[in-house]
Coordinates of C-alpha atoms in Angstrom, one line a residue:
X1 CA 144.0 95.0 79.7
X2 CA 143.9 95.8 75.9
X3 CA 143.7 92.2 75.0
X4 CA 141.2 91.9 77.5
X5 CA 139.1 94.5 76.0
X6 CA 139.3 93.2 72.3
X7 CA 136.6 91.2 70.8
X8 CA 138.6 88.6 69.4
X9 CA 140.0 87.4 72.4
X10 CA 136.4 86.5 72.6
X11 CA 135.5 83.0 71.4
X12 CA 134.5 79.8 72.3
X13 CA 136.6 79.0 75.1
X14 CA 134.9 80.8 77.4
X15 CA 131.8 78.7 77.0
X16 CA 134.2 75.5 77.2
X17 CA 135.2 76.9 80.4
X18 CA 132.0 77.4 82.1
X19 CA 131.0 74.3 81.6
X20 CA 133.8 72.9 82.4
X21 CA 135.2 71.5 86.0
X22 CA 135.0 73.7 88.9
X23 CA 139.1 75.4 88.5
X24 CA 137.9 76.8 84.8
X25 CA 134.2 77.8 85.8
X26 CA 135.9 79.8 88.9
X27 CA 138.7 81.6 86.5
X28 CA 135.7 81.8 83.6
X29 CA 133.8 84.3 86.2
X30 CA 136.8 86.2 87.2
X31 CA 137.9 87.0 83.3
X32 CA 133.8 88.1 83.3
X33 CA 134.0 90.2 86.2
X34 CA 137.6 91.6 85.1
X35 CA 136.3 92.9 82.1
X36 CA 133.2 94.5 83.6
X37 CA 135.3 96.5 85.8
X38 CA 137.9 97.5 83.4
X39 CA 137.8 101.3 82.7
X40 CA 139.1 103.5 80.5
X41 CA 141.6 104.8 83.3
X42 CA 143.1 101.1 83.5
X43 CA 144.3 101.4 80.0
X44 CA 146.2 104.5 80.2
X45 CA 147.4 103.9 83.5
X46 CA 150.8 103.7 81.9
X47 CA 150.1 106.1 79.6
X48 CA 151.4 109.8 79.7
X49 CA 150.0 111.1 76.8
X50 CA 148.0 114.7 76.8
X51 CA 145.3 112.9 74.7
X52 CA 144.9 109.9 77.0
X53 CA 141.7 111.1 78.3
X54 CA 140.2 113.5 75.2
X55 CA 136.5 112.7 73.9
X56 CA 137.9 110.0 70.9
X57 CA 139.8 107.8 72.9
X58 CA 136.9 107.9 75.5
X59 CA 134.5 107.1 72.5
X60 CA 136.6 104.9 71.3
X61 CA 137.2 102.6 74.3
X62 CA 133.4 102.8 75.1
X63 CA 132.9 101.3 71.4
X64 CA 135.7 98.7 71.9
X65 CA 133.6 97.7 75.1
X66 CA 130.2 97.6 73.5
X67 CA 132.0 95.6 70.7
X68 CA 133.1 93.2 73.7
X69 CA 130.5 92.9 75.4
X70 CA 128.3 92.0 72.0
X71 CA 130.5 89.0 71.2
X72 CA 130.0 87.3 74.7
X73 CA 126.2 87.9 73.7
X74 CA 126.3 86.4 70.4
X75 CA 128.1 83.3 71.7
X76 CA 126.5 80.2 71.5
X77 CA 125.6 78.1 74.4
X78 CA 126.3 81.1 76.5
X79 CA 122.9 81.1 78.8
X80 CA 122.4 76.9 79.4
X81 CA 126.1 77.9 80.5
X82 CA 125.1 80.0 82.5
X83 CA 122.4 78.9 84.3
X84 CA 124.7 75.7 84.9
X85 CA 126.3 77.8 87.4
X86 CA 124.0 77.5 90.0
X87 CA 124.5 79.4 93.1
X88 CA 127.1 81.1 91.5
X89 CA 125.1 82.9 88.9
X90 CA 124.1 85.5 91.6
X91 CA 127.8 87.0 92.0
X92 CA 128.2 87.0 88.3
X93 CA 124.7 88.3 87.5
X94 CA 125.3 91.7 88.9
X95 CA 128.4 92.0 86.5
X96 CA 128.1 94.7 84.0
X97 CA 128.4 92.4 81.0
X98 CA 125.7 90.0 82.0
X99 CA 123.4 93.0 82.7
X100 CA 124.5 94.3 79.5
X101 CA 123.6 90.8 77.9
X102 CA 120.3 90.5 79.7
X103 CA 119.2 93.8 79.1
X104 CA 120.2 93.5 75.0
X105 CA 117.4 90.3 75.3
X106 CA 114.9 91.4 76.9
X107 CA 114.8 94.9 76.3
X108 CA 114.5 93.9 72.7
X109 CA 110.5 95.5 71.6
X110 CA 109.0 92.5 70.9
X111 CA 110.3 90.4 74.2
X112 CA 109.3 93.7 76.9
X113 CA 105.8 93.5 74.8
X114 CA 105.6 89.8 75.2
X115 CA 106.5 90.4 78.9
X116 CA 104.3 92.9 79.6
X117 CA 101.5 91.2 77.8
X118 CA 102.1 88.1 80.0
X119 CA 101.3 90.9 83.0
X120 CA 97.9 92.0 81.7
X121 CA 96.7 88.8 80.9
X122 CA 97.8 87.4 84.8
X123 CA 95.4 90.7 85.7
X124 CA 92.9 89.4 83.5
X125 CA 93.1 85.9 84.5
X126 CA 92.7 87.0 88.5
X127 CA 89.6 89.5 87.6
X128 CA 88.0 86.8 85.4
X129 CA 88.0 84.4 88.3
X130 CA 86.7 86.7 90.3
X131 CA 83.7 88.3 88.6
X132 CA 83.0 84.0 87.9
X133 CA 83.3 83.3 91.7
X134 CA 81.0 86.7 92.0
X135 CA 78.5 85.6 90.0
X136 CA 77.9 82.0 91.8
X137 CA 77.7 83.2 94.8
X138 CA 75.5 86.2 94.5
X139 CA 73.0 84.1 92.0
X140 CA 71.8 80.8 92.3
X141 CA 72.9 80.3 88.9
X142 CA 75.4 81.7 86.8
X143 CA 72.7 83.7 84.3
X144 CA 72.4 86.8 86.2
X145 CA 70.8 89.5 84.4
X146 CA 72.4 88.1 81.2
X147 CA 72.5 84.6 80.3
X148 CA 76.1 84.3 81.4
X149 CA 76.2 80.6 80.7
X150 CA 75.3 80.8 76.9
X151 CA 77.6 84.3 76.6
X152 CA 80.8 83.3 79.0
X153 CA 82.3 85.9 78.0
X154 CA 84.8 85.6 81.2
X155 CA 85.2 81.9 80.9
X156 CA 86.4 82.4 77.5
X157 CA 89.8 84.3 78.1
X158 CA 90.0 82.6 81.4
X159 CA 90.6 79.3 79.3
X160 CA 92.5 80.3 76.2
X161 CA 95.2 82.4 78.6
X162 CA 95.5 79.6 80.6
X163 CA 96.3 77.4 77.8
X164 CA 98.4 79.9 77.1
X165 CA 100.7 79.9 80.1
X166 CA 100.6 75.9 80.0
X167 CA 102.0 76.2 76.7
X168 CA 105.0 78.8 77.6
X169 CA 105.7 76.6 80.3
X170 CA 105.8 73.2 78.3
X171 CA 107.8 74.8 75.3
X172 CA 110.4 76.4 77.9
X173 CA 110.8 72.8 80.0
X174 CA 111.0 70.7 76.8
X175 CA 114.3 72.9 75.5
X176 CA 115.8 73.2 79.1
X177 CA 115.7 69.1 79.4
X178 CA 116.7 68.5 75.7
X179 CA 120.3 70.6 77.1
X180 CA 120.3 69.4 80.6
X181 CA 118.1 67.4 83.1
X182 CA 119.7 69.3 86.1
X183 CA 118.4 73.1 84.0
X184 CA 114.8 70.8 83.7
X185 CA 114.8 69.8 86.9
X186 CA 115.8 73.3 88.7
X187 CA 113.0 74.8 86.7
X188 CA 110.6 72.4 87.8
X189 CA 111.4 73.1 91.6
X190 CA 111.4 76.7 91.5
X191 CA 108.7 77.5 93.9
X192 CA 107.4 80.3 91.7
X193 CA 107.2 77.9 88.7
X194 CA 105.5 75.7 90.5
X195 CA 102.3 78.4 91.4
X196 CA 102.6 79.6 88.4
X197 CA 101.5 76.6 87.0
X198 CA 99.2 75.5 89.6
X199 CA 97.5 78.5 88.8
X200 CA 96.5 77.6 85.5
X201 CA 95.7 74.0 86.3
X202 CA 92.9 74.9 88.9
X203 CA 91.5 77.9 86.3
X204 CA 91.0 75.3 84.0
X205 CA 90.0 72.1 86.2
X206 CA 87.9 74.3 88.4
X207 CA 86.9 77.1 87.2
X208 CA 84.6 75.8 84.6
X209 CA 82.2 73.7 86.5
X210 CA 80.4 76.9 87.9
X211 CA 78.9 77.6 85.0
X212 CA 76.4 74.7 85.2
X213 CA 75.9 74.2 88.7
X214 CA 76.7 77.1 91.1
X215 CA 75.9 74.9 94.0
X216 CA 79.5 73.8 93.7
X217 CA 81.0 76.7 95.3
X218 CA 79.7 75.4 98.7
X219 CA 81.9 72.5 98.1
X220 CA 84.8 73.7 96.7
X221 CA 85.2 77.3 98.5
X222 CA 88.8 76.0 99.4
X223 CA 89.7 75.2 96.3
X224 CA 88.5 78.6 95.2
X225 CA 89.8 80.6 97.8
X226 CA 93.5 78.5 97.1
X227 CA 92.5 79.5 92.9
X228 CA 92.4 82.7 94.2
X229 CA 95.6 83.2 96.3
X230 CA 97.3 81.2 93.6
X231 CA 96.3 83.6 90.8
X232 CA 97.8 86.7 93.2
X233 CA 101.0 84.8 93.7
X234 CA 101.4 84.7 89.8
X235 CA 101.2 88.6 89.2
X236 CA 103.3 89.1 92.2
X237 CA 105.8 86.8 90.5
X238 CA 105.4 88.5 87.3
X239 CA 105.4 91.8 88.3
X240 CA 109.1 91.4 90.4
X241 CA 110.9 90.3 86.8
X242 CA 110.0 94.2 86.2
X243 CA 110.5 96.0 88.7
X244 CA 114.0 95.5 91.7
X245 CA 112.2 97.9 94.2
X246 CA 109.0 95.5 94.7
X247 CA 111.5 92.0 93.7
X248 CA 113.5 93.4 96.8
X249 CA 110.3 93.0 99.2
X250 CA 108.9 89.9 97.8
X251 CA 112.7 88.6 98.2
X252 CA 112.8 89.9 101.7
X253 CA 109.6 88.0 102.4
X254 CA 110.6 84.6 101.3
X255 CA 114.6 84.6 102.7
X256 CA 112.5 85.7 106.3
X257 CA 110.1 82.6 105.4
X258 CA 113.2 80.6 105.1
X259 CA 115.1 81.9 108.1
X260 CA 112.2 81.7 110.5
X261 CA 110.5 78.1 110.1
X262 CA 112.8 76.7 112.8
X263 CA 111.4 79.7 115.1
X264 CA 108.0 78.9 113.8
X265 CA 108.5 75.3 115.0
X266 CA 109.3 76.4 118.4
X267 CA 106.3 78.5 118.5
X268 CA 103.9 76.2 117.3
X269 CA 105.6 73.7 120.0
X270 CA 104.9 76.3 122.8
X271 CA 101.4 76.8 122.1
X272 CA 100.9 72.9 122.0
X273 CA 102.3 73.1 125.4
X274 CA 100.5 75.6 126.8
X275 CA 97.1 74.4 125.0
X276 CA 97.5 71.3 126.9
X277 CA 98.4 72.9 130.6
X278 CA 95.2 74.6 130.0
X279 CA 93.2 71.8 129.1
X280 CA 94.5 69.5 132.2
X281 CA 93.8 72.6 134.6
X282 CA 89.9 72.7 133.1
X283 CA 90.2 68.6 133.4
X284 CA 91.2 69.2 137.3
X285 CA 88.3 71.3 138.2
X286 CA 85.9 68.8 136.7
X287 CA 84.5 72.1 134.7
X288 CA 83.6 70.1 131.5
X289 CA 81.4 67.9 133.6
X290 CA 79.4 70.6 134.9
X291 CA 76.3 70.6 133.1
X292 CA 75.3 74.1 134.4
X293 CA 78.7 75.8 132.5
X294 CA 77.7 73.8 129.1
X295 CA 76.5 77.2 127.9
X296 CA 79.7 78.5 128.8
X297 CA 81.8 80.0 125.3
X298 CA 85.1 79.1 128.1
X299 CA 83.9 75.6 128.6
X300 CA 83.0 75.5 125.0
X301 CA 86.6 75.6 123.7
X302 CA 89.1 74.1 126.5
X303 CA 86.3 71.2 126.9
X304 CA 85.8 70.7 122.8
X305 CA 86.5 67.3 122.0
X306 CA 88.3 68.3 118.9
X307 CA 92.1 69.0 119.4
X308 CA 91.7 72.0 117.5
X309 CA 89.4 74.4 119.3
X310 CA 91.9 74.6 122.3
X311 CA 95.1 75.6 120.1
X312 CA 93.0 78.0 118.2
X313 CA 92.3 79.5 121.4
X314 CA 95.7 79.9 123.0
X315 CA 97.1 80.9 119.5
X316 CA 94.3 84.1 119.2
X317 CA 96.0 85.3 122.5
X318 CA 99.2 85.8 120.8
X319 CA 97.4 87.6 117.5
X320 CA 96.1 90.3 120.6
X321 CA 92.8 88.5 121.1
X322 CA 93.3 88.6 125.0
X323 CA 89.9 88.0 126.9
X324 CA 91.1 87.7 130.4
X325 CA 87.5 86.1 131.6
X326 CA 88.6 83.2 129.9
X327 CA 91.7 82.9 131.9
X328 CA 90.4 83.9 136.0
X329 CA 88.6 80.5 136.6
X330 CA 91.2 79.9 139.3
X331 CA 95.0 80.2 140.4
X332 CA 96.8 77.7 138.1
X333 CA 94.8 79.2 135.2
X334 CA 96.2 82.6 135.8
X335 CA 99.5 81.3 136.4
X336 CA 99.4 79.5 133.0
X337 CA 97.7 82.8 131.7
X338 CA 100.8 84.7 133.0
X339 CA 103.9 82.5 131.8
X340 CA 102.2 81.8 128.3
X341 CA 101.6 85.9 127.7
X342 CA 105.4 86.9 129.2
X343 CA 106.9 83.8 127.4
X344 CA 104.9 84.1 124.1
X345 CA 104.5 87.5 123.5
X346 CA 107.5 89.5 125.3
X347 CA 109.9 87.1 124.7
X348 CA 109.2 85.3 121.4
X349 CA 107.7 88.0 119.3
X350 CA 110.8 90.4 119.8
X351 CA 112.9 87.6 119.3
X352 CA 110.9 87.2 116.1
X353 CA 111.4 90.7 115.0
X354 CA 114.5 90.9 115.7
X355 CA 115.1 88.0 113.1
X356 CA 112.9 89.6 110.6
X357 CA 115.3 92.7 110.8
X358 CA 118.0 90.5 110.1
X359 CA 116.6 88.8 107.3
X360 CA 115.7 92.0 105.6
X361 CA 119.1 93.7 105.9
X362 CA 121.1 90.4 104.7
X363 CA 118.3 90.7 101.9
X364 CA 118.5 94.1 100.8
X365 CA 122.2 93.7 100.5
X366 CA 121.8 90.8 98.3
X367 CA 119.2 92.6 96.3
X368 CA 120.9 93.4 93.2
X369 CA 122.5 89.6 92.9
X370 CA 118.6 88.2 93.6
X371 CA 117.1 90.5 91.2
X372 CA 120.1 90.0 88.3
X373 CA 119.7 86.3 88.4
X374 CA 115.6 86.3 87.7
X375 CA 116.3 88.3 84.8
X376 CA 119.0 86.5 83.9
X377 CA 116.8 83.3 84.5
X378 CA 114.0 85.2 82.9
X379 CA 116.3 86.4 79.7
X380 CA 117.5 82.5 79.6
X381 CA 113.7 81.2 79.3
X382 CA 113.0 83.8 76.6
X383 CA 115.7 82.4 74.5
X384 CA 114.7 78.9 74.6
X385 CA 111.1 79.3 74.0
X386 CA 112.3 81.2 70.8
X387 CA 114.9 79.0 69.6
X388 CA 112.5 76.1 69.7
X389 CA 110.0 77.7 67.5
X390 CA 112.5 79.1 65.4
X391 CA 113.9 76.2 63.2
X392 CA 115.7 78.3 60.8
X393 CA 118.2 79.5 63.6
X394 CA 120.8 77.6 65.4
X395 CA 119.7 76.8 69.4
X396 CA 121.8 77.0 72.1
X397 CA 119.4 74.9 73.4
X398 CA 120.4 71.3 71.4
X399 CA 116.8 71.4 69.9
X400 CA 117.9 70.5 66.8
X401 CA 119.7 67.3 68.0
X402 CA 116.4 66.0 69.3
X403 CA 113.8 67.5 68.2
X404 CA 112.8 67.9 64.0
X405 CA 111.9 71.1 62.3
X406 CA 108.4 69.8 61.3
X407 CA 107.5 69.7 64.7
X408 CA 108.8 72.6 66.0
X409 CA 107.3 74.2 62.8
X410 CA 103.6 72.8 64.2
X411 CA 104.6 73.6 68.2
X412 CA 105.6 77.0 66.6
X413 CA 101.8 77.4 64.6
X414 CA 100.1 76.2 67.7
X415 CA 101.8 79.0 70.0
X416 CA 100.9 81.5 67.9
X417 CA 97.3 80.2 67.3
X418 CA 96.6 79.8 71.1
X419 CA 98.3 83.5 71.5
X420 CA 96.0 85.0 68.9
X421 CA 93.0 83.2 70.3
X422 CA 94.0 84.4 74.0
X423 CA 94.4 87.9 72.4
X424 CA 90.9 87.8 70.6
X425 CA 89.5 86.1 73.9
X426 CA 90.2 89.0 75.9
X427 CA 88.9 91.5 73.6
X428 CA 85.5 89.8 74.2
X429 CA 85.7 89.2 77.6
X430 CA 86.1 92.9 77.1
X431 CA 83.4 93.9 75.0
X432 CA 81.1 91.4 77.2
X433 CA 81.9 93.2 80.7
X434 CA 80.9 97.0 78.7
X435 CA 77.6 95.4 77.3
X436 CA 77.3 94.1 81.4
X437 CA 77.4 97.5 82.9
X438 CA 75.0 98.5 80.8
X439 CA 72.4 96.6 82.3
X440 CA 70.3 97.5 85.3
X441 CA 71.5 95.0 87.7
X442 CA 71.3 95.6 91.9
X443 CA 74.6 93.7 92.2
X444 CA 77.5 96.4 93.7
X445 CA 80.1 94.0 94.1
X446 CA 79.8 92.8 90.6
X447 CA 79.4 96.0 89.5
X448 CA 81.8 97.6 91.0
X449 CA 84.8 94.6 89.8
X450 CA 83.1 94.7 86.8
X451 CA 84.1 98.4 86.3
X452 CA 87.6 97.0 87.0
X453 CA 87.9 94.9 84.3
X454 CA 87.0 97.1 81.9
X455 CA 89.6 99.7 83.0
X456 CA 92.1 97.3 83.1
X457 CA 91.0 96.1 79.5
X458 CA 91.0 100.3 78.5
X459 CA 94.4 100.3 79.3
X460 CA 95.5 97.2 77.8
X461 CA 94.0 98.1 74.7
X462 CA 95.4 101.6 74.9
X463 CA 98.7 100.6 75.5
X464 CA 98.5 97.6 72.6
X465 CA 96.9 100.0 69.7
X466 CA 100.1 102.5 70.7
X467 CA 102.8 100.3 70.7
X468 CA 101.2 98.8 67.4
X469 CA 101.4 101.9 65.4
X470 CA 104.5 104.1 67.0
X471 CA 106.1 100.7 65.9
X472 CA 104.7 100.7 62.2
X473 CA 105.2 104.3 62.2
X474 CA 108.7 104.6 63.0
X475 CA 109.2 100.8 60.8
X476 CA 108.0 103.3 58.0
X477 CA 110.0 105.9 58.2
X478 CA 113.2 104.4 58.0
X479 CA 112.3 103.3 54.6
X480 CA 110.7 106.4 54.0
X481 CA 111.8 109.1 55.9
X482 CA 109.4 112.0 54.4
X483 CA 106.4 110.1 55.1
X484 CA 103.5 111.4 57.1
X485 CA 105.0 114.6 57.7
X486 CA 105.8 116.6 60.5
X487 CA 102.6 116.4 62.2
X488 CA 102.1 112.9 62.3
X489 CA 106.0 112.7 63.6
X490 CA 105.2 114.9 66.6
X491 CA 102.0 113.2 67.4
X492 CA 104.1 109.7 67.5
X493 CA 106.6 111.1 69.5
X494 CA 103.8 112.1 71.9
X495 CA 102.4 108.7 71.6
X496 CA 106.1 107.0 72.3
X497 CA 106.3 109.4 75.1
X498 CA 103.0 108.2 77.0
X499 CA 103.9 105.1 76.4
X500 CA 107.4 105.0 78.1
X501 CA 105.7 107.4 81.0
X502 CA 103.5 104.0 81.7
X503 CA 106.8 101.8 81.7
X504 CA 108.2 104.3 84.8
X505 CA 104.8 104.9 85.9
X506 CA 105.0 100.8 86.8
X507 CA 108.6 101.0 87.5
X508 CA 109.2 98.7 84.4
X509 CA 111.7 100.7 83.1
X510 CA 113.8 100.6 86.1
X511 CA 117.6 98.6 85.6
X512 CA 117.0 98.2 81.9
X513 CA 119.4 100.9 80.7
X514 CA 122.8 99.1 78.6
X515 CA 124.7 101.2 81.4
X516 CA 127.6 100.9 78.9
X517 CA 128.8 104.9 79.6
X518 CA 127.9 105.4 83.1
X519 CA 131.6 106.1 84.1
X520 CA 132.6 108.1 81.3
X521 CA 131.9 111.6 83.2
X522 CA 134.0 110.2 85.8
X523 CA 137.2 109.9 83.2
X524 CA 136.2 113.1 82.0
X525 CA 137.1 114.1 85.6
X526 CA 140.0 112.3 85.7
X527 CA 141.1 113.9 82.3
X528 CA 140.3 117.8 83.6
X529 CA 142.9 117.4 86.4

């Protein structure tokens, strides 16, 4: 156990091992979840010293851990090693020294601002769509009061932060293939990837062609309505890398998705069935060539020539939309009427439930592994987007075998270009919707998401001018600890304060602690007997 716990029994050869064959990946994990469960008390087990459990040797065994745990971090290759795993990175995620080593990365200020940043701009991204969708469809152009076109001050940030997401998403493919096509290739197949990105494409294919003819909504109201949908998705799948209560329900939702399309299949099959039995009992009765029931809202649907109309109809009875008038046209039809309801409804639906409460219990169980892999995943991603861009330091990432500095120097300028221009963007898409609600304009829909967005932007720009200057503040006063004086020290505490009341507010803060002493008061218990 001591040798365990010593840092340099740490080196390279546990890197070597999880990537190697499947023996020394399975006996890599188990030395990484051996020394996330080792305690203070396994040490002194065999110990019968009075001192065993005193405040040094607990602080002491807690800084030998931390000492540990910060040479796994600092290995190289340790999270394309990782992610190799597979499947198996949900067992080892919830370990406490990968928590420890995702936590160290992305609790880091800069990477939780970055990630929070990337939340506000989804929100921006969804209300700008929006208010542009608005504004088509309540004018018959896009001028409005204002001369939107020539302004755009919503089109704007709409495009820069989509080129900004695009970007992110090219920089962090290019360094996942350039260390393994299977890393590429499970990153291009994630299913939140892939909306993600989708997102972004339709913005910018779609979104702009309002602006100079608003007739085009008529003809591409799906592909707005699917924008739309696409651009919730990506906050949802933003917003769950923060926060394991709400990652547990949009978890739950897809592993009930996954267990029910069989089920699904059956039902869909049923209703075919039954859609049909109908339709050949109307057929039988010669009803459809009655020209006195052509009026008939009945005759309408189970005599449509389109295949359609008489599912849609059968399907609304199991969504509660029972007319019975539409069922009492004779015998067989209430016989159908009867065994589609008890069949479809009784049966089916608690069947259905009854899987949905199995899929949600086998999820919730499973919640901490789920979770820990995204942010491992998520703490993975960070690290190769910044080791690309960073030329001076060593990737774990095999950029530098592929790829020269000079251009990773110019991807690097043209990141932080496109991110200064989506910051400036949204600061006057944000000026641009307060100059709007200052006009008189009978509009209450646009109005009234206007007044959205600029109460999102208020507390974006809140929350960026405070992070800004407690962090120059306290950068400072480590060089200079007398500056400012008291004052100014208690009002930045205050401002730090607020600012990690919004993290819990939004649940951000939730599972980012080190959790490094967590069992200590439990030795102390230990020690007092």
């Amino acid at each position: 156990s001591h040798a365990v716990l010593d840092k340099r029994s740490i080196n390279v050869w546990l890197i070597a091992m999880l990537t190697s064959n499947r023996e020394s990946r399975y006996r890599a994990v188990t030395f990484i979840k051996l020394l996330s469960r080792l305690t203070l008390v396994d040490l002194v087990d065999s110990s019968t010293s009075s001192e065993r459990f005193s405040d040094a040797e607990i602080e002491r065994f807690v800084r030998n851990r931390e000492e540990t745990f910060n040479s796994i971090r600092n290995l190289p290759g340790l999270f394309p090693a990782v992610l190799a795993l597979g499947k198996g990175l949900e067992t080892l995620s919830t370990s406490r020294v990968l928590r420890y080593v995702t936590a160290s990365t992305i609790r880091k200020s800069i990477s939780f601002f970055v990630l929070l940043l990337d939340f506000f701009y989804a929100i921006f991204l969804l209300m700008g769509y929006r208010l542009h969708v608005e504004f088509a469809l309540s004018y018959d152009s896009v001028d409005g009061p204002v001369n939107y076109r020539d302004y755009k001050f919503l089109s704007i940030p709409m495009n820069f932060i989509s080129g900004y997401f695009l970007l992110k998403e090219g920089i962090t493919v290019l360094s996942l293939y350039l260390t393994s096509e299977t890393l590429a290739r499970r990153y291009c197949t994630s299913w939140g990837n892939i909306l993600d990105v989708a997102s972004a494409v339709m913005v910018l294919s779609f979104g702009g062609t309002l602006l100079y003819n608003a007739q085009l909504l008529e003809n591409q109201g799906f592909v707005a309505s699917i924008t739309m949908m696409l651009l919730w998705l990506r906050i949802i799948n933003q917003y769950k890398i923060m926060n394991s209560s709400f990652a547990l329900f949009v978890y739950s939702v897809k592993e009930v998705i996954r267990k029910v399309k069989w089920f699904l299949l059956f039902l869909m099959l049923i209703v075919f069935m039954f859609s049909d039995a109908v339709r050949a009992v109307v057929a039988a009765r010669g009803d459809c060539l009655k020209d006195s029931l052509i009026d008939d809202p009945y005759i309408q649907e189970f005599c449509s020539d389109g295949f359609v109309a008489t599912t849609v109809r059968m399907y609304s009875v199991l969504v509660g939309d029972v007319s019975l008038e539409y069922f009492q046209s004779s015998g067989a039809m209430v016989t159908v009427f009867v065994f589609f309801s008890f069949f479809s409804i009784i049966i089916l639906f608690n069947i259905l439930i009854a899987i949905i409460i199995n899929a949600y219990e086998s999820t919730k169980e499973r919640t901490r592994e789920i979770f820990g892999r995204a942010r491992v995943e998520y703490a993975a991603h960070l690290i190769a987007r910044k080791q690309f861009m960073s030329p001076s330091e060593t990737s774990d990432f095999h950029n530098d075998t592929f790829v020269p500095r000079s251009l990773r120097k110019c991807v690097r300028a043209a990141y932080f270009a496109i991110s200064a221009c989506a910051l400036f963007a949204v600061e006057y898409g944000f000026a641009g919707a307060v100059y709007y609600l200052m006009l008189e304009q009978d509009k209450d829909m646009i109005r009234s998401l206007m007044i959205v967005y600029v109460s999102v932007g208020a507390v974006f720009n809140a929350y960026i001018i405070s992070v800004a200057v407690t962090t120059l503040f306290f950068q400072c006063e480590q060089s200079n600890p007398s500056a400012g004086g008291k004052v100014v020290e208690r009002f930045m505490r205050g401002l730090e304060k607020a600012v990690t009341l919004f993290h819990q507010l939004l649940g951000f803060n939730e599972d980012m602690a080190l959790d490094l002493s967590d069992d200590v008061d439990e030795v102390k218990c230990l020690g007092s007997e």
